[in-house]
GROMACS .gro file of C-alpha atoms in nm:
model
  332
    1UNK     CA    1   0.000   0.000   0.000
    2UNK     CA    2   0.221   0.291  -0.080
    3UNK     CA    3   0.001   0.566  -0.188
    4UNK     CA    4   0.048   0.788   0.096
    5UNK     CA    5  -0.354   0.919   0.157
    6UNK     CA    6  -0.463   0.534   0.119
    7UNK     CA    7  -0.258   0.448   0.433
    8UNK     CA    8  -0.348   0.741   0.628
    9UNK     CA    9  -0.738   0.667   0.560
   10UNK     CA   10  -0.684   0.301   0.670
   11UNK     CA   11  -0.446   0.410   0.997
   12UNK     CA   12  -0.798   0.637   1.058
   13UNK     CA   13  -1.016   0.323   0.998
   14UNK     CA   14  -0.815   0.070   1.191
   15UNK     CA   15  -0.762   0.302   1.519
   16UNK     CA   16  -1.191   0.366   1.547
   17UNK     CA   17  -1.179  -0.041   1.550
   18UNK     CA   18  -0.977  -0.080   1.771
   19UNK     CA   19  -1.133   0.183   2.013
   20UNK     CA   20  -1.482   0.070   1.911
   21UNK     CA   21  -1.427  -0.272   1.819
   22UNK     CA   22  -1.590  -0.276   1.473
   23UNK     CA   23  -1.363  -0.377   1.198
   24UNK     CA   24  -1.651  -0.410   0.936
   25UNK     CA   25  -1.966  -0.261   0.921
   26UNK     CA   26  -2.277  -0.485   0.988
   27UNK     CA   27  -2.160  -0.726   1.218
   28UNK     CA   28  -2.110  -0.801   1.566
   29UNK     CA   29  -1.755  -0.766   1.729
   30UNK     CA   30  -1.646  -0.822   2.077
   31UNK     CA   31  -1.525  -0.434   2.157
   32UNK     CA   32  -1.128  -0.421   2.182
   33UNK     CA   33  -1.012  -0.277   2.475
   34UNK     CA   34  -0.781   0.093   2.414
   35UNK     CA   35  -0.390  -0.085   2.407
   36UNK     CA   36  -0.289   0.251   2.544
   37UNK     CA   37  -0.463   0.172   2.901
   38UNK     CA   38  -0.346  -0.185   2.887
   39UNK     CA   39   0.082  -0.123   2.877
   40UNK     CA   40   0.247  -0.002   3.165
   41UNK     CA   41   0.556   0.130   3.104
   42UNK     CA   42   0.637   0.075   3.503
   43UNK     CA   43   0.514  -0.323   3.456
   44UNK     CA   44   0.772  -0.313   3.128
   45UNK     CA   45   1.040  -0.175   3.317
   46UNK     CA   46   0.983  -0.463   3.604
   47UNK     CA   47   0.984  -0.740   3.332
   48UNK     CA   48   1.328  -0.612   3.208
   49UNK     CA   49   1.493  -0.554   3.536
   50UNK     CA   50   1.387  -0.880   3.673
   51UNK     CA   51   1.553  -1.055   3.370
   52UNK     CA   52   1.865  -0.810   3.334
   53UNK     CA   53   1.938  -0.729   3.666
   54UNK     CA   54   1.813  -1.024   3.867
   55UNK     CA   55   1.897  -1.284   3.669
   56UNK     CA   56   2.210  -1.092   3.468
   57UNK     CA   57   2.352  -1.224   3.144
   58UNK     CA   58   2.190  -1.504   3.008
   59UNK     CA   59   2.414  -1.719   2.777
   60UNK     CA   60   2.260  -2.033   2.574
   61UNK     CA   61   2.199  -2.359   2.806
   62UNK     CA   62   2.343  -2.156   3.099
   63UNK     CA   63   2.142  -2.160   3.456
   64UNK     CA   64   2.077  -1.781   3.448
   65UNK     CA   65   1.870  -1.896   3.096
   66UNK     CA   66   1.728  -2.155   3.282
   67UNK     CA   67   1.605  -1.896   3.550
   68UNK     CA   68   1.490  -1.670   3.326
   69UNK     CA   69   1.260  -1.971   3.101
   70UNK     CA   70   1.108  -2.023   3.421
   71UNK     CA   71   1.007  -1.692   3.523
   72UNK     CA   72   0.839  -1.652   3.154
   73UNK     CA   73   0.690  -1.945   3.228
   74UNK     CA   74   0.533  -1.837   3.548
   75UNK     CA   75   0.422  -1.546   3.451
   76UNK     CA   76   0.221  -1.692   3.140
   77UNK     CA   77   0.088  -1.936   3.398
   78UNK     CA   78  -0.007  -1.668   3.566
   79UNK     CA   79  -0.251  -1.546   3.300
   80UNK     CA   80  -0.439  -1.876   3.217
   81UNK     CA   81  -0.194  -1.971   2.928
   82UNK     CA   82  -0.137  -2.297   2.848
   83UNK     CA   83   0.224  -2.339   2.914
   84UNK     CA   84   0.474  -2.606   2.801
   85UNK     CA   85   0.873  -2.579   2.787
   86UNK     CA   86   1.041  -2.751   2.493
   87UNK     CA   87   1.408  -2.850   2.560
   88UNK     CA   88   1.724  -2.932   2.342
   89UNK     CA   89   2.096  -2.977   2.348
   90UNK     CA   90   2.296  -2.630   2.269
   91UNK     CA   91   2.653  -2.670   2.069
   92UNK     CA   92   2.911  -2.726   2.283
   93UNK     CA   93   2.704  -2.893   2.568
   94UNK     CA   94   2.386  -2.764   2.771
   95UNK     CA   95   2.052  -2.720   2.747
   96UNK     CA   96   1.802  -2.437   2.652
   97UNK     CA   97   1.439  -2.394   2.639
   98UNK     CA   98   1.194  -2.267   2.459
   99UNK     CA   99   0.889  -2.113   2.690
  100UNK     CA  100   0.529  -2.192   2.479
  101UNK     CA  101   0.245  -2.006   2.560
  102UNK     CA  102  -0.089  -2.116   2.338
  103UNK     CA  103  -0.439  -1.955   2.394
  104UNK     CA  104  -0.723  -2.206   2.138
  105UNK     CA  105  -0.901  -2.044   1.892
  106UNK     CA  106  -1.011  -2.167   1.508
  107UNK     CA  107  -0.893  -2.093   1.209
  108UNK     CA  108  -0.480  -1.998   1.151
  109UNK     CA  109  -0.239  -1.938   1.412
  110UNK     CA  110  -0.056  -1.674   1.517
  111UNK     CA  111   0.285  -1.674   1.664
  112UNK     CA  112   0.443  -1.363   1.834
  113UNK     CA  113   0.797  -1.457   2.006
  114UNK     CA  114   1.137  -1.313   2.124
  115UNK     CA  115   1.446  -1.458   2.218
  116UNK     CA  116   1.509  -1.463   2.649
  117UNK     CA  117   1.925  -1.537   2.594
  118UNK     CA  118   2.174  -1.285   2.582
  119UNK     CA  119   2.518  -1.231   2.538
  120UNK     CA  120   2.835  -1.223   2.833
  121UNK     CA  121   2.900  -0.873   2.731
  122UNK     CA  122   2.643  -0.629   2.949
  123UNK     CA  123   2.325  -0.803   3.102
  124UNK     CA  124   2.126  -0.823   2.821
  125UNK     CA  125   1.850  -0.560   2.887
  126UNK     CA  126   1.835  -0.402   2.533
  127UNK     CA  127   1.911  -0.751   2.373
  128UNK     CA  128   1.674  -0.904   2.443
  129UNK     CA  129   1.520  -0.858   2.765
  130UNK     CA  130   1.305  -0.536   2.639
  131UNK     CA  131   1.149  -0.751   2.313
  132UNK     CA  132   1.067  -1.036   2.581
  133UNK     CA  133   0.904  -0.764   2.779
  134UNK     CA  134   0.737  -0.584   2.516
  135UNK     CA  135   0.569  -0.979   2.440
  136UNK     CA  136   0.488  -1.021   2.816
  137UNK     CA  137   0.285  -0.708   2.805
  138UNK     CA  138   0.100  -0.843   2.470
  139UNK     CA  139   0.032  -1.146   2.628
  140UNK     CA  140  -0.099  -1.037   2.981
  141UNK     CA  141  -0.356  -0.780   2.766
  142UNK     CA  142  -0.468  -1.061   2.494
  143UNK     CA  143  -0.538  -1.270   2.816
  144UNK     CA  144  -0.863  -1.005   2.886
  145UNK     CA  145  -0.962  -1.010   2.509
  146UNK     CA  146  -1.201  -1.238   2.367
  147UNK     CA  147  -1.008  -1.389   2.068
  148UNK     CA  148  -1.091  -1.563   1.749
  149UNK     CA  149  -0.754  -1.693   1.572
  150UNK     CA  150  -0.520  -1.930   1.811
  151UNK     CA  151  -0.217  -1.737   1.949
  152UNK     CA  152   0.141  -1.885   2.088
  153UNK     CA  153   0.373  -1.653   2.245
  154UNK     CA  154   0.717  -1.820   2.229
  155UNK     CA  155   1.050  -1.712   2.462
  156UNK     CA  156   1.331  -1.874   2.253
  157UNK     CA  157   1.632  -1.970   2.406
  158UNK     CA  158   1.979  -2.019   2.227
  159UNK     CA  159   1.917  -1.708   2.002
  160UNK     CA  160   2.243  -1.562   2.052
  161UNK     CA  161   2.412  -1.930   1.882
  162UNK     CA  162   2.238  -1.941   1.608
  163UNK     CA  163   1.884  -1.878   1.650
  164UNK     CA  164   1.881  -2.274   1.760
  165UNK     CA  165   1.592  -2.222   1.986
  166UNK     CA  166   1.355  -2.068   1.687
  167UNK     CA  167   1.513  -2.338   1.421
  168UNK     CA  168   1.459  -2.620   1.691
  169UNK     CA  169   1.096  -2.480   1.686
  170UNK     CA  170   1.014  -2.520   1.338
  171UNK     CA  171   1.223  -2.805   1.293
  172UNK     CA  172   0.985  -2.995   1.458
  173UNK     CA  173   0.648  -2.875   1.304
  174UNK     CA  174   0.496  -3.055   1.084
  175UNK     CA  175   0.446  -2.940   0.682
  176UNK     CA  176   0.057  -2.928   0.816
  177UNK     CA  177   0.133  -2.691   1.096
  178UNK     CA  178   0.393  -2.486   0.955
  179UNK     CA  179   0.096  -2.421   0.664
  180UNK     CA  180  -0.142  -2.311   0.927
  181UNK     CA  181   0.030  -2.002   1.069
  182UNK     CA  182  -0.100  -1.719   0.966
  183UNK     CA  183   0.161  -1.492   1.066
  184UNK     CA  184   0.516  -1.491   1.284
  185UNK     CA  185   0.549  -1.174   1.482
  186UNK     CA  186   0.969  -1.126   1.609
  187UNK     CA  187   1.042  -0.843   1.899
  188UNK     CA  188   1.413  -0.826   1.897
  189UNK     CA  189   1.565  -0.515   2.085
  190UNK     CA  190   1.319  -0.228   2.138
  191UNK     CA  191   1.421  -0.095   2.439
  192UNK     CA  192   1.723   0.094   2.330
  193UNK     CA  193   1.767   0.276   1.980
  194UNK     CA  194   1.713   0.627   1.784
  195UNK     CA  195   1.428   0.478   1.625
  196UNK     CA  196   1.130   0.171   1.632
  197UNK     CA  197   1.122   0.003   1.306
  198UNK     CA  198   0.896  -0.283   1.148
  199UNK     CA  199   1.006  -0.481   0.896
  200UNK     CA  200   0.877  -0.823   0.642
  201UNK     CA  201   1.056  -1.146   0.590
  202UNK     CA  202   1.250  -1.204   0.337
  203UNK     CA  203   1.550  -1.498   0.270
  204UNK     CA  204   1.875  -1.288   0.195
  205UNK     CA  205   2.117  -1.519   0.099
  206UNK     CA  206   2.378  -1.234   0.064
  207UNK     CA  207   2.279  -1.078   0.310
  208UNK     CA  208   2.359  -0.772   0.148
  209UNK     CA  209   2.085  -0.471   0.127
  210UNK     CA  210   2.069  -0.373  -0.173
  211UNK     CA  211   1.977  -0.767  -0.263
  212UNK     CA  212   1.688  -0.835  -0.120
  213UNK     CA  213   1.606  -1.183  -0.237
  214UNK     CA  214   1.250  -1.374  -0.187
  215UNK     CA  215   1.054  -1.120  -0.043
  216UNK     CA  216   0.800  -1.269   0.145
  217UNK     CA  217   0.461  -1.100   0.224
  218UNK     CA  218   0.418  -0.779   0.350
  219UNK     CA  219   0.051  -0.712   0.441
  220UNK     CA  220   0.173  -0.788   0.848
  221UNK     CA  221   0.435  -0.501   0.841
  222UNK     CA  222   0.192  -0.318   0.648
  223UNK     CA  223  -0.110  -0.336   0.917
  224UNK     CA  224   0.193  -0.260   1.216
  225UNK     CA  225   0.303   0.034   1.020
  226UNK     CA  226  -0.067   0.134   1.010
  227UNK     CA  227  -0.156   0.069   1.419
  228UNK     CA  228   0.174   0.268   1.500
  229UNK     CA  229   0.069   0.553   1.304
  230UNK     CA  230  -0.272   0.560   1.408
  231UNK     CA  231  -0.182   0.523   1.768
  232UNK     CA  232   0.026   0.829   1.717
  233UNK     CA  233   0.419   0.688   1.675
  234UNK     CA  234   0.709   0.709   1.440
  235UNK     CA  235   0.691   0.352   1.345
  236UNK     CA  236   0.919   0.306   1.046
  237UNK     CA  237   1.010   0.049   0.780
  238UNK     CA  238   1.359   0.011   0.653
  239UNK     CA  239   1.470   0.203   0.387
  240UNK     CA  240   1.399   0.204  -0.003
  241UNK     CA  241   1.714   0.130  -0.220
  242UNK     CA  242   1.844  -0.070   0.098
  243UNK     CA  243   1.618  -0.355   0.276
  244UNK     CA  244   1.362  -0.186   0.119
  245UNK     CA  245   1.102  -0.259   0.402
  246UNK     CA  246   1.219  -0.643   0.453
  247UNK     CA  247   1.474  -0.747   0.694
  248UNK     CA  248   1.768  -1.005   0.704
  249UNK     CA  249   1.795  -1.342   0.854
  250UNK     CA  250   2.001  -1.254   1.186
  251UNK     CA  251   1.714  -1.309   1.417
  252UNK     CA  252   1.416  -1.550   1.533
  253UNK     CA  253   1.190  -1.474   1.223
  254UNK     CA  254   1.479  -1.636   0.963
  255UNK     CA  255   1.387  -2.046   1.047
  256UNK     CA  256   0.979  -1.888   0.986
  257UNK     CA  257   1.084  -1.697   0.671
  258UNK     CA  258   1.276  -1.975   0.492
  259UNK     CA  259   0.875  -2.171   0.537
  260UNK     CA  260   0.755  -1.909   0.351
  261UNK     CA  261   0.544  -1.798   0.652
  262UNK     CA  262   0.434  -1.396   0.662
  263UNK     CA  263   0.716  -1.222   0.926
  264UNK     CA  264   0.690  -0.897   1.112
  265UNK     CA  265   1.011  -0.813   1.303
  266UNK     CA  266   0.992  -0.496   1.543
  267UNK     CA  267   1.322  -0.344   1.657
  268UNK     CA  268   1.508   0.015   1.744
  269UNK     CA  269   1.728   0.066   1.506
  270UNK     CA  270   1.863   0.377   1.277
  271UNK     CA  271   1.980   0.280   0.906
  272UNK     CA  272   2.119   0.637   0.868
  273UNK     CA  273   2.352   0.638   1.140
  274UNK     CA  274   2.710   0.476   1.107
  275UNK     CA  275   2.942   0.418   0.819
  276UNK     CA  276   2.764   0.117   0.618
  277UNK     CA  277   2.450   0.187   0.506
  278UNK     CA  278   2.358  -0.196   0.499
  279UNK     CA  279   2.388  -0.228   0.845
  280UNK     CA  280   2.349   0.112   1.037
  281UNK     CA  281   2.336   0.126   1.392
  282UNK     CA  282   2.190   0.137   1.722
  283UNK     CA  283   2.206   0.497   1.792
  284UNK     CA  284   2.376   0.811   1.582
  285UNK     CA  285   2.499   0.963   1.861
  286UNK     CA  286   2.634   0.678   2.120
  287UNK     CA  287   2.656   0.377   1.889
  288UNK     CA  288   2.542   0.056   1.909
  289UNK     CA  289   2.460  -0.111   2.270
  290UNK     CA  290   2.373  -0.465   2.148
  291UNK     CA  291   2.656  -0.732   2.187
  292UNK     CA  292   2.854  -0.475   2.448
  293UNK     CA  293   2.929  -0.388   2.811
  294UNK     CA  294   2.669  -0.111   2.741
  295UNK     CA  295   2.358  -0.334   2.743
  296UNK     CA  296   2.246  -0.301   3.057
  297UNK     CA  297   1.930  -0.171   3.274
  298UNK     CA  298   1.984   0.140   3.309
  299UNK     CA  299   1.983   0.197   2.893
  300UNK     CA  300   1.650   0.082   2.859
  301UNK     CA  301   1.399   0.373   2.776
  302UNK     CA  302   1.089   0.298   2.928
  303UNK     CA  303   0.940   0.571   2.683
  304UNK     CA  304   1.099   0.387   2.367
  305UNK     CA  305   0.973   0.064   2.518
  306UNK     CA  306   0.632   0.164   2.529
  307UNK     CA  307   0.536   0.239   2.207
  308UNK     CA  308   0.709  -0.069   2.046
  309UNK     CA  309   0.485  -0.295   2.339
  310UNK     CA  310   0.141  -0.095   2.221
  311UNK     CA  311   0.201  -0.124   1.875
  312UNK     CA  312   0.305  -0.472   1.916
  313UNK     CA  313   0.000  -0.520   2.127
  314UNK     CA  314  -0.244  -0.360   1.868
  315UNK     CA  315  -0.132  -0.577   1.605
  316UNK     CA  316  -0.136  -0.913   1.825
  317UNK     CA  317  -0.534  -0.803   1.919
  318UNK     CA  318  -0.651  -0.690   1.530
  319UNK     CA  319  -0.550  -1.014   1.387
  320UNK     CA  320  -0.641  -1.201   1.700
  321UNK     CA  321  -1.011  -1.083   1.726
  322UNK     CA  322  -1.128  -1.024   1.325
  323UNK     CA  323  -1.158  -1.286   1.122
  324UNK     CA  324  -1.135  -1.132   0.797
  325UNK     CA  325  -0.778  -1.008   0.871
  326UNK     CA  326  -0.574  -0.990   0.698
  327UNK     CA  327  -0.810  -1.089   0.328
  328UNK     CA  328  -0.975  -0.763   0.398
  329UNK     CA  329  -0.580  -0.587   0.404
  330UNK     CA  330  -0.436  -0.748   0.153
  331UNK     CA  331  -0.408  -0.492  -0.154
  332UNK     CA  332  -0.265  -0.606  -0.476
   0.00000   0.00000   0.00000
């Protein structure tokens, strides 16, 4: 959807259903509660602290990951989800976890996830304890929402590897279930960063920008683009000429993409800072956090946090409650 007026009149359209919780006129739908009044930036902040700075670094298949798979866990629990841990062996010895979360519903399924590992370097607040947070918050507001469509919110472990927790995922689907997803929703670092970005799947063998191959589809970063703006944020896509709105396979989404399933992948990024334009960085002025020393509690904006959790939280509810998302979205 790229004329400009056609996106603004469907941002318009989509933020009266979600206030009034009519997506199409003439039928009944259960009312969908204002996202703005369901995140907490305070509860956000709590989330990331108790994973960064109470548990600390979390390397793949170490005890602090372990720790931090079973407070997910409880706090799913805690919200009437359906909880099961999946384990496997890490390279070089160990064991991680993945932390499933399912809610029933008919029709296709959608999966929202972020990786709980980290790094040595720093604590791991940015990377990833704000994207786990940002899914927590989804996840606790979805629990007081009548829903249509099935939803599974996943914690992967051994991200930081080599994405083994999100491979070892879809590894083990069948061709039957990978075909019913409707969508795979990634929250990878949105705590820390000049600015929140949504992007589209795509498999990049080069992994070079400017050669974007196998674009997958795009009418999921499309509808975020459209929540963020109507909830009032600077939600971005990456740039044209570049990634051209898709995204590369160094996070969660990639084992999801290569099935050909729909991705959207939220992070805080800024493509015009830094020296190569394929890869830009965290922030123009301080650099990149992720991967350093830096990464730690105290770098976490609550007020950059919040808008990535609401959007991501709009999105999760829209396709979660109408069932004609996304046919009725879906613009040649």
């Amino acid at each position: 959807m790229r004329d400009p007026l056609a996106r603004l009149l469907v941002a318009v359209c989509l933020l009266i259903a979600l206030l009034l919780g009519v997506l199409a006129p003439g039928r009944a739908q259960t009312p969908t509660p204002d996202v703005t009044g369901l995140i907490d930036a305070d509860t956000l902040m709590a989330h990331v602290r108790a994973l960064a700075v109470d548990i600390g670094a979390r390397p793949a298949g170490s005890a602090a990951e372990t720790d931090a798979a079973a407070y997910i866990a409880g706090q799913f629990g805690a919200w009437g989800y359906d909880v099961r841990v999946q384990a496997f062996d890490v390279p070089g010895g160990g064991t991680s976890r993945n932390v499933i979360a399912s809610r029933p519903g008919e029709g296709r399924m959608i999966i929202v996830g972020a990786h709980l590992d980290s790094v040595t370097a720093g604590t791991g607040a940015g990377d990833n304890a704000s994207g786990v947070a940002a899914v927590l918050a989804a996840a606790e507001a979805l629990a007081g929402v009548d829903t249509v469509r099935p939803v599974t919110f996943i914690a992967f472990g051994a991200e930081e590897i080599g994405l083994c927790g999100s491979s070892y995922y879809v590894d083990h689907l069948t061709g039957e279930q990978i075909a019913d997803i409707l969508v795979m929703i990634n929250v990878d670092m949105v705590g820390i960063g000049d600015h929140l970005y949504v992007y589209a799947g795509a498999i990049t063998g080069s992994q070079t920008c400017n050669a974007v191959e196998n674009p997958g589809p795009t009418w999921a970063r499309n509808l975020a683009l459209d929540l963020g703006a109507a909830l009032g944020y600077d939600v971005r896509t990456s740039p044209p000429g570049r990634w051209d709105g898709f995204t590369g396979l160094w996070s969660d989404h990639a084992a999801f993409a290569a099935q050909g399933v729909p991705v959207v992948y939220f992070e805080r990024w800024n493509w015009d800072a830094g020296s190569d334009p394929c890869w830009g960085q965290e922030t123009a002025d301080a650099g990149d956090f992720l991967h350093s020393p830096r990464d730690t509690f105290e770098h976490v904006d609550p007020a950059k946090l919040e808008p990535a959790a609401e959007t991501l939280t709009a999105l999760v509810i829209a396709l979660a409650t109408d069932p004609d998302l996304p046919d009725a979205l879906i613009i040649p």
